[in-house]
Short mmCIF file of C-alpha atoms in Angstrom, two decimals:
data_model
loop_
_atom_site.label_atom_id
_atom_site.label_comp_id
_atom_site.label_asym_id
_atom_site.label_seq_id
_atom_site.Cartn_x
_atom_site.Cartn_y
_atom_site.Cartn_z
CA MET A 1 66.35 -8.71 58.41
CA LYS A 2 68.51 -6.27 60.10
CA TYR A 3 69.21 -2.71 58.78
CA VAL A 4 72.04 -0.49 59.44
CA CYS A 5 73.05 3.19 57.97
CA PRO A 6 75.69 2.73 55.01
CA ASN A 7 77.77 5.34 56.66
CA ILE A 8 78.03 6.52 60.35
CA GLN A 9 80.36 8.10 62.67
CA PRO A 10 83.58 5.94 63.23
CA ALA A 11 83.02 3.18 65.53
CA PHE A 12 86.18 4.69 67.69
CA GLN A 13 84.32 8.09 68.15
CA GLU A 14 80.88 7.03 69.22
CA GLU A 15 79.37 3.73 69.92
CA GLN A 16 78.33 1.71 67.05
CA LYS A 17 74.62 1.32 66.95
CA THR A 18 72.39 -0.78 65.01
CA PHE A 19 68.99 0.93 63.69
CA GLU A 20 66.11 0.60 61.55
CA GLN A 21 66.37 3.29 58.65
CA GLN A 22 63.65 5.78 57.92
CA LEU A 23 63.10 4.42 54.40
CA GLU A 24 59.51 5.26 53.83
CA ALA A 25 60.23 7.93 51.35
CA LEU A 26 62.98 5.62 49.65
CA PHE A 27 60.60 2.80 48.93
CA PHE A 28 57.75 5.36 48.15
CA ARG A 29 60.06 6.36 45.29
CA MET A 30 60.53 2.77 44.01
CA ASP A 31 56.73 2.64 42.46
CA THR A 32 57.98 2.28 39.27
CA GLN A 33 61.07 0.68 37.60
CA ASP A 34 62.53 3.77 36.14
CA GLU A 35 62.79 5.84 39.43
CA ARG A 36 66.01 5.38 41.54
CA SER A 37 66.34 6.44 45.21
CA TYR A 38 69.62 8.13 46.37
CA LEU A 39 71.10 9.50 49.59
CA ASN A 40 74.45 11.41 49.33
CA HIS A 41 76.57 13.43 51.83
CA LYS A 42 78.13 16.67 50.74
CA ASN A 43 81.73 16.60 49.93
CA ARG A 44 84.10 16.60 52.85
CA SER A 45 87.62 16.05 53.48
CA TRP A 46 89.02 12.53 52.94
CA ARG A 47 89.09 10.71 56.15
CA GLN A 48 91.15 7.51 54.81
CA MET A 49 90.19 4.48 57.15
CA GLU A 50 87.99 6.42 59.40
CA MET A 51 84.60 5.93 57.38
CA PRO A 52 83.99 2.48 56.25
CA ILE A 53 81.18 2.14 53.85
CA ARG A 54 78.58 -0.63 55.33
CA ALA A 55 76.21 -3.00 53.82
CA THR A 56 72.85 -1.61 54.71
CA ALA A 57 71.20 -5.19 54.54
CA ASP A 58 72.01 -8.83 54.45
CA GLY A 59 72.37 -9.88 50.71
CA LYS A 60 74.73 -11.04 47.91
CA VAL A 61 77.24 -8.96 45.91
CA ILE A 62 75.99 -9.52 42.20
CA ALA A 63 78.24 -7.09 40.24
CA CYS A 64 81.25 -5.05 41.27
CA HIS A 65 84.29 -3.22 40.04
CA LEU A 66 87.49 -3.11 41.87
CA GLY A 67 90.54 -1.14 40.87
CA SER A 68 94.00 -1.51 41.64
CA SER A 69 94.80 2.28 41.18
CA TYR A 70 92.60 5.56 40.87
CA GLN A 71 91.66 6.86 37.25
CA THR A 72 93.25 10.13 36.11
CA SER A 73 92.31 12.80 33.65
CA VAL A 74 94.22 15.92 32.95
CA ILE A 75 92.33 19.25 32.51
CA ARG A 76 94.33 22.38 31.66
CA GLU A 77 97.35 20.40 32.44
CA GLN A 78 96.21 19.45 36.09
CA PRO A 79 95.77 15.75 36.79
CA ILE A 80 92.18 14.90 38.30
CA SER A 81 92.08 11.80 40.23
CA TYR A 82 88.80 9.98 40.70
CA SER A 83 87.45 6.61 41.45
CA ARG A 84 84.93 4.48 39.47
CA ASP A 85 84.81 1.28 41.81
CA PHE A 86 81.28 0.26 42.93
CA CYS A 87 79.49 -2.51 44.47
CA LEU A 88 75.92 -3.84 43.42
CA ILE A 89 74.28 -5.91 46.26
CA GLN A 90 70.75 -7.67 46.14
CA HIS A 91 68.54 -8.11 48.90
CA GLU A 92 65.68 -10.36 49.82
CA LEU A 93 63.38 -9.09 52.55
CA PRO A 94 60.91 -11.98 53.32
CA MET A 95 57.26 -10.35 54.32
CA SER A 96 56.53 -13.14 56.84
CA SER A 97 57.99 -13.39 60.14
CA ASP A 98 58.87 -17.10 59.58
CA GLY A 99 60.92 -16.22 56.34
CA SER A 100 58.28 -18.05 54.07
CA GLY A 101 56.20 -16.88 51.13
CA GLN A 102 56.54 -13.73 49.56
CA LYS A 103 59.76 -11.61 49.30
CA PHE A 104 60.59 -8.17 48.26
CA THR A 105 63.75 -7.87 46.30
CA PHE A 106 65.36 -4.65 46.11
CA TYR A 107 68.94 -3.63 45.35
CA SER A 108 71.69 -1.04 46.86
CA LEU A 109 74.48 0.32 44.85
CA TYR A 110 77.58 1.86 46.61
CA MET A 111 79.88 4.16 44.05
CA HIS A 112 83.27 5.72 44.27
CA LEU A 113 84.81 3.35 46.70
CA ALA A 114 88.53 3.73 47.55
CA PRO A 115 90.69 1.42 45.09
CA HIS A 116 92.89 -1.20 46.51
CA CYS A 117 96.22 1.07 46.32
CA GLU A 118 94.92 2.39 49.51
CA SER A 119 96.35 0.58 52.37
CA HIS A 120 93.63 0.54 54.52
CA VAL A 121 91.41 -1.10 51.93
CA THR A 122 93.96 -3.78 50.49
CA VAL A 123 92.79 -7.48 51.81
CA HIS A 124 95.65 -9.00 53.86
CA ALA A 125 96.33 -12.38 55.24
CA GLY A 126 94.51 -11.72 58.57
CA ARG A 127 91.43 -9.83 59.36
CA ARG A 128 91.82 -6.33 60.52
CA TYR A 129 89.57 -5.07 63.40
CA ARG A 130 88.97 -1.62 64.88
CA VAL A 131 88.84 -1.43 68.76
CA ILE A 132 85.53 0.25 69.73
CA VAL A 133 85.70 -0.15 73.79
CA THR A 134 88.63 -0.18 75.60
CA CYS A 135 89.54 -3.76 76.60
CA ARG A 136 92.34 -5.90 78.50
CA ALA A 137 94.77 -7.57 76.60
CA TYR A 138 98.28 -9.42 77.23
CA ALA A 139 101.85 -8.86 75.95
CA VAL A 140 103.82 -12.04 75.93
CA THR A 141 107.31 -11.25 76.99
CA GLU A 142 110.11 -14.00 77.82
CA GLN A 143 107.03 -16.85 78.29
CA THR A 144 105.21 -14.18 80.48
CA TRP A 145 102.00 -12.74 79.93
CA GLN A 146 101.55 -9.23 81.16
CA SER A 147 98.16 -7.55 81.55
CA MET A 148 97.78 -4.49 79.49
CA VAL A 149 94.94 -2.09 78.34
CA LEU A 150 94.31 -2.08 74.49
CA LYS A 151 92.89 1.53 74.11
CA LYS A 152 89.63 2.15 71.96
CA GLY A 153 90.55 3.10 68.77
CA ALA A 154 93.60 0.71 68.01
CA LEU A 155 93.80 -1.03 64.93
CA ILE A 156 94.60 -4.87 64.97
CA GLU A 157 95.35 -7.53 62.52
CA GLU A 158 95.11 -11.20 63.12
CA ALA A 159 98.83 -12.58 63.30
CA ASP A 160 99.81 -15.96 62.06
CA ILE A 161 100.15 -17.82 65.48
CA PRO A 162 97.93 -20.58 66.44
CA ARG A 163 95.39 -19.83 69.15
CA GLU A 164 95.83 -21.10 72.63
CA TRP A 165 93.26 -22.05 75.45
CA HIS A 166 94.21 -21.12 79.05
CA ASP A 167 91.61 -22.12 81.99
CA GLY A 168 88.73 -22.35 79.31
CA VAL A 169 89.50 -19.43 77.29
CA GLU A 170 90.54 -18.97 73.99
CA TYR A 171 93.41 -16.47 72.87
CA GLN A 172 93.96 -15.10 69.92
CA ALA A 173 97.17 -13.09 68.56
CA PHE A 174 96.91 -9.56 67.00
CA GLN A 175 99.45 -7.32 65.77
CA VAL A 176 98.94 -3.61 66.88
CA ILE A 177 99.14 -1.88 63.73
CA GLU A 178 98.07 1.63 64.58
CA HIS A 179 97.72 3.48 67.95
CA PRO A 180 94.41 5.43 68.73
CA GLN A 181 96.64 8.73 68.27
CA GLY A 182 96.30 8.09 64.48
CA LYS A 183 99.55 6.93 63.20
CA TYR A 184 99.53 4.88 60.39
CA HIS A 185 101.61 2.27 58.94
CA ILE A 186 103.70 1.26 62.03
CA PRO A 187 107.28 -0.25 60.85
CA PRO A 188 107.02 -3.93 61.18
CA GLU A 189 110.01 -4.24 63.92
CA ASN A 190 107.87 -1.71 66.13
CA LEU A 191 104.50 -3.87 65.83
CA LEU A 192 103.12 -4.83 69.23
CA LEU A 193 101.96 -8.60 69.53
CA VAL A 194 98.99 -8.86 71.92
CA TRP A 195 96.70 -11.87 72.63
CA LEU A 196 93.01 -11.17 73.39
CA ALA A 197 90.47 -13.64 75.02
CA THR A 198 88.11 -14.27 71.85
CA ARG A 199 85.98 -17.32 73.28
CA ARG A 200 85.05 -19.14 76.63
CA ASN A 201 84.36 -22.57 76.54
CA ASN A 202 82.26 -23.49 73.73
CA SER A 203 80.32 -20.29 73.53
CA GLU A 204 79.88 -18.42 70.24
CA GLU A 205 78.93 -15.34 72.33
CA THR A 206 82.13 -13.33 72.98
CA SER A 207 83.35 -10.08 74.48
CA PHE A 208 85.64 -9.87 71.88
CA SER A 209 82.76 -9.43 69.16
CA SER A 210 81.40 -6.51 71.06
CA SER A 211 84.66 -4.81 71.69
CA VAL A 212 85.71 -4.73 67.99
CA VAL A 213 84.35 -4.22 64.59
CA GLN A 214 85.99 -5.57 61.51
CA THR A 215 87.43 -2.76 59.25
CA SER A 216 88.55 -5.38 56.30
CA PRO A 217 86.31 -5.52 53.13
CA ASP A 218 86.23 -9.47 53.17
CA TRP A 219 83.46 -10.04 51.10
CA MET A 220 85.53 -9.68 47.80
CA VAL A 221 87.88 -12.64 49.12
CA ASP A 222 87.60 -15.51 46.88
CA SER A 223 90.53 -17.98 47.46
CA VAL A 224 91.35 -18.83 50.96
CA VAL A 225 94.08 -21.11 52.77
CA GLY A 226 93.06 -21.71 56.54
CA ARG A 227 94.07 -23.65 59.54
CA VAL A 228 91.49 -25.38 61.86
CA THR A 229 91.39 -23.81 65.34
CA GLU A 230 89.12 -25.66 67.13
CA PRO A 231 91.04 -27.80 69.97
CA LEU A 232 88.46 -31.26 69.45
CA GLY A 233 88.86 -30.58 65.71
CA LEU A 234 86.22 -30.15 63.09
CA ALA A 235 83.91 -32.53 61.43
CA GLY A 236 84.03 -33.06 57.63
CA PHE A 237 80.77 -33.87 55.92
CA SER A 238 79.77 -35.28 52.68
CA GLU A 239 77.78 -33.62 49.92
CA PRO A 240 74.87 -31.41 51.09
CA GLU A 241 71.43 -32.51 50.69
CA GLY A 242 69.43 -29.27 49.61
CA LYS A 243 70.08 -26.89 51.95
CA LYS A 244 71.21 -29.13 54.85
CA VAL A 245 74.65 -30.43 55.28
CA GLY A 246 75.13 -34.24 54.43
CA GLN A 247 76.63 -36.77 56.64
CA PRO A 248 79.68 -36.39 59.05
CA ILE A 249 82.24 -38.46 57.43
CA MET A 250 85.40 -37.29 58.77
CA THR A 251 87.22 -35.35 61.32
CA LEU A 252 89.81 -32.55 60.99
CA PRO A 253 92.25 -32.41 63.81
CA SER A 254 93.12 -28.80 64.93
CA GLY A 255 95.96 -27.57 62.96
CA THR A 256 94.71 -28.92 59.60
CA ARG A 257 95.08 -26.66 56.82
CA VAL A 258 92.01 -26.33 54.26
CA CYS A 259 91.91 -24.74 50.83
CA TYR A 260 88.66 -23.44 49.59
CA ARG A 261 86.82 -20.92 46.77
CA LYS A 262 83.78 -19.12 47.16
CA THR A 263 83.31 -19.02 43.21
CA GLU A 264 83.26 -22.71 43.42
CA GLN A 265 81.26 -24.52 46.26
CA TYR A 266 80.31 -22.39 49.17
CA GLY A 267 77.35 -20.91 51.07
CA TRP A 268 74.91 -21.34 54.07
CA PHE A 269 73.66 -24.56 55.26
CA GLU A 270 71.78 -25.89 58.18
CA ILE A 271 73.40 -28.03 60.93
CA MET A 272 71.43 -29.15 63.71
CA GLY A 273 68.90 -26.13 63.20
CA LYS A 274 71.62 -23.46 62.97
CA ARG A 275 72.59 -21.79 59.61
CA ARG A 276 76.52 -22.55 59.08
CA LEU A 277 78.75 -20.97 56.55
CA MET A 278 80.03 -23.95 54.83
CA ALA A 279 82.71 -24.68 52.02
CA HIS A 280 83.94 -27.60 50.08
CA CYS A 281 87.62 -27.71 50.89
CA ARG A 282 90.83 -29.59 49.71
CA PHE A 283 93.29 -30.77 52.47
CA PRO A 284 96.55 -30.22 50.70
CA ASP A 285 98.60 -31.81 53.53
CA ARG A 286 96.74 -35.13 53.01
CA ASP A 287 96.38 -35.77 56.51
CA VAL A 288 92.77 -36.29 56.98
CA TYR A 289 91.02 -39.55 57.12
CA THR A 290 87.61 -41.07 57.18
CA LEU A 291 85.87 -42.46 60.10
CA THR A 292 86.33 -45.71 58.01
CA GLY A 293 90.23 -44.96 58.10
CA GLU A 294 90.73 -43.92 54.07
CA LEU A 295 92.50 -40.91 53.17
CA ALA A 296 90.17 -37.79 52.47
CA ASP A 297 91.23 -35.43 49.77
CA GLU A 298 88.49 -33.18 50.45
CA GLY A 299 85.13 -32.47 52.22
CA TRP A 300 82.50 -30.02 53.27
CA VAL A 301 83.84 -28.01 56.27
CA CYS A 302 82.44 -25.08 58.65
CA ILE A 303 84.93 -22.37 57.72
CA GLU A 304 83.44 -19.51 60.20
CA PRO A 305 86.02 -17.61 61.84
CA GLN A 306 85.56 -18.92 65.22
CA TYR A 307 86.84 -22.49 63.65
CA VAL A 308 89.26 -21.54 60.90
CA GLN A 309 91.82 -19.12 60.86
CA PRO A 310 92.92 -17.63 57.63
CA LEU A 311 96.72 -18.00 56.38
CA SER A 312 96.39 -16.32 53.15
CA ARG A 313 93.60 -14.76 51.14
CA GLU A 314 93.43 -13.92 47.56
CA THR A 315 90.68 -11.30 46.10
CA ILE A 316 88.54 -11.74 43.04
CA GLU A 317 90.52 -10.34 39.81
CA MET A 318 91.07 -6.30 39.84
CA ASP A 319 90.43 -3.78 37.30
CA ARG A 320 87.49 -5.37 35.16
CA PHE A 321 83.89 -5.58 35.54
CA GLN A 322 82.66 -8.48 37.36
CA CYS A 323 79.24 -9.90 37.16
CA PHE A 324 78.30 -13.03 39.16
CA GLY A 325 74.45 -12.85 39.05
CA PRO A 326 71.95 -13.94 41.38
CA ASP A 327 73.58 -17.39 42.10
CA SER A 328 76.57 -15.00 43.74
CA PRO A 329 78.48 -16.70 46.62
CA PHE A 330 79.96 -13.32 47.71
CA LEU A 331 77.52 -13.11 50.45
CA ILE A 332 77.50 -10.01 52.89
CA ARG A 333 75.65 -9.08 56.20
CA ALA A 334 74.36 -6.06 57.33
CA GLY A 335 76.96 -3.55 58.85
CA GLU A 336 79.64 -5.41 56.97
CA THR A 337 82.58 -3.10 55.57
CA ILE A 338 82.04 -2.86 51.77
CA GLY A 339 84.90 -0.42 51.66
CA TYR A 340 86.14 3.01 51.96
CA ARG A 341 85.33 6.66 50.68
CA SER A 342 87.67 7.35 47.66
CA ARG A 343 89.53 10.49 47.34
CA TYR A 344 89.29 12.83 44.54
CA SER A 345 91.18 16.13 43.51
CA ARG A 346 88.96 19.55 43.24
CA GLY A 347 90.05 22.78 41.19
CA ASN A 348 90.13 25.54 43.11
CA GLY A 349 88.87 28.49 40.91
CA ASP A 350 89.69 29.38 37.42
CA ASP A 351 93.13 28.39 37.51
CA LEU A 352 91.97 24.82 38.57
CA ARG A 353 95.03 24.55 41.28
CA MET A 354 94.42 21.60 43.39
CA SER A 355 93.03 22.41 46.76
CA ASP A 356 92.47 19.64 49.67
CA VAL A 357 91.68 16.51 48.90
CA GLU A 358 87.95 15.74 49.38
CA SER A 359 85.53 12.50 49.06
CA THR A 360 81.95 12.06 48.53
CA GLU A 361 79.69 8.87 49.11
CA HIS A 362 76.82 8.00 46.73
CA VAL A 363 74.62 5.10 47.64
CA ALA A 364 71.66 4.27 45.47
CA TYR A 365 68.43 2.00 46.15
CA PHE A 366 66.38 0.89 43.61
CA SER A 367 63.87 -2.37 42.66
CA GLN A 368 62.22 -3.76 39.69
CA GLU A 369 59.25 -4.63 41.90
CA LYS A 370 56.72 -2.33 43.53
CA PRO A 371 57.04 -2.57 47.33
CA PRO A 372 54.34 -4.79 48.94
CA ALA A 373 51.85 -2.53 51.36
CA ASN A 374 53.21 -3.87 54.70
CA VAL A 375 56.88 -3.31 53.71
CA TYR A 376 56.84 -0.26 55.87
CA ARG A 377 55.63 -1.99 59.00
CA ARG A 378 58.66 -4.18 58.54
CA LEU A 379 61.36 -1.77 57.79
CA LEU A 380 60.21 1.42 59.54
CA ASN A 381 60.50 2.85 63.42
CA GLN A 382 58.10 5.64 62.46
CA HIS A 383 58.94 6.97 66.17
CA SER A 384 62.67 7.13 65.92
CA GLU A 385 64.38 10.13 66.80
CA SER A 386 67.75 8.99 65.32
CA GLY A 387 69.72 11.98 63.94
CA ASN A 388 70.96 9.43 61.31
CA ARG A 389 68.67 10.28 58.65
CA PHE A 390 69.68 10.29 54.72
CA GLN A 391 70.14 13.49 53.13
CA TRP A 392 68.10 13.28 49.95
CA VAL A 393 69.26 15.28 46.75
CA GLY A 394 67.35 16.25 43.73
CA ASP A 395 67.60 14.02 40.78
CA VAL A 396 68.34 16.41 38.23
CA ASP A 397 71.95 16.53 38.53
CA SER A 398 72.56 13.50 40.29
CA GLU A 399 75.19 11.57 38.81
CA GLY A 400 74.31 7.91 37.34
CA LEU A 401 70.50 8.93 37.30
CA VAL A 402 68.35 6.73 34.74
CA ASP A 403 67.00 9.37 32.49
CA ILE A 404 63.40 8.24 31.46
CA ASP A 405 64.05 8.78 27.89
CA GLU A 406 67.62 7.86 27.56
CA LYS A 407 68.93 5.44 30.30
CA SER A 408 72.74 5.41 30.91
CA VAL A 409 74.91 2.83 29.80
CA PHE A 410 75.71 1.76 33.38
CA PHE A 411 72.37 1.49 34.42
CA GLN A 412 71.20 -0.21 31.25
CA HIS A 413 74.29 -3.06 32.29
CA LEU A 414 72.65 -3.02 35.76
CA ILE A 415 68.91 -3.39 34.42
CA LYS A 416 70.37 -6.43 32.24
CA LEU A 417 71.91 -8.26 35.30
CA ILE A 418 68.80 -7.97 37.24
CA HIS A 419 66.83 -9.72 34.78
CA LYS A 420 69.55 -12.16 33.94
#
């Protein structure tokens, strides 16, 4: 299992690195179910979309609250804004190298996430990426491809244009919606359309994946309408057999539209020894036929981004507590964006005049189990000199602390959820 720090410097300011966290102190504090481990950053100026909060490890979202706006309180006739949005992820760490046998289950809780009224948090039709390595792109003018440089720091979003293949290389169209200088919300008429090489021949390892980092928090997407982009089409399968896909029973030509929902039939399944993200899809255009020539309305399809391009995406319902439980279909990988820091107002002196807008980050780790003896060897790099260490804060005034004598209502809900 890969581990990353939940918040590092923006990828366009320094190279994004994956590293083993220094978690010995954290898991040492998990020896009883009533103790929780926290990391926190000091209050700092709100940096909008420059600070994504990332998933610490592979897991699944078992509960969350996503708001469409900030909450507001009035103190001495001054409005104070804040966010209660959170995301709770369950992680399972196999204690053997082959993934079998004992597993250690723990949880990470990310609080004070920015609600969806912030433009950089909102899920759009296309995925968004931040360029972390200056790369070559192409602009198309009057049917002529002109080479250009897409600088480190640019923000791009998938365009609703079919992908193209030239000389064994797949190109995908993107709109540049923010320049490296930091100009936000470029007017639609001024958006620059560029093409980037995303895949060579049938290879899944691309320079594109090492040149960009996805910034949109896509774990919360539920309903998707997509289009098959694989030139040779995709196979459609019958019902899975356990954790393995079923039999190939149809072929979806390139351009076929598919519809699926994560909250229905969706998950990781094995195909020819590889784990693939699959979904039970509907074919709204009724243009898919089985291998025996019969019209097919639905089937299981690999919906990974290199094969299916999203045309429209809808999130789970906003402004309510969502409880998915341990069978949650909302999977997330280490390093993927969960959300962003929220902003809040802070009083300045006795008159409570509002000073600069600030933000904070609050991440908690806890478990209902005592960590196995060898968990440290699997998680820790004892000799790492990385400066990305957690800043530990005292428990006395820590927000959301589970008091041994009187647990907060919030954590009571979480404990019930964990044992559900």
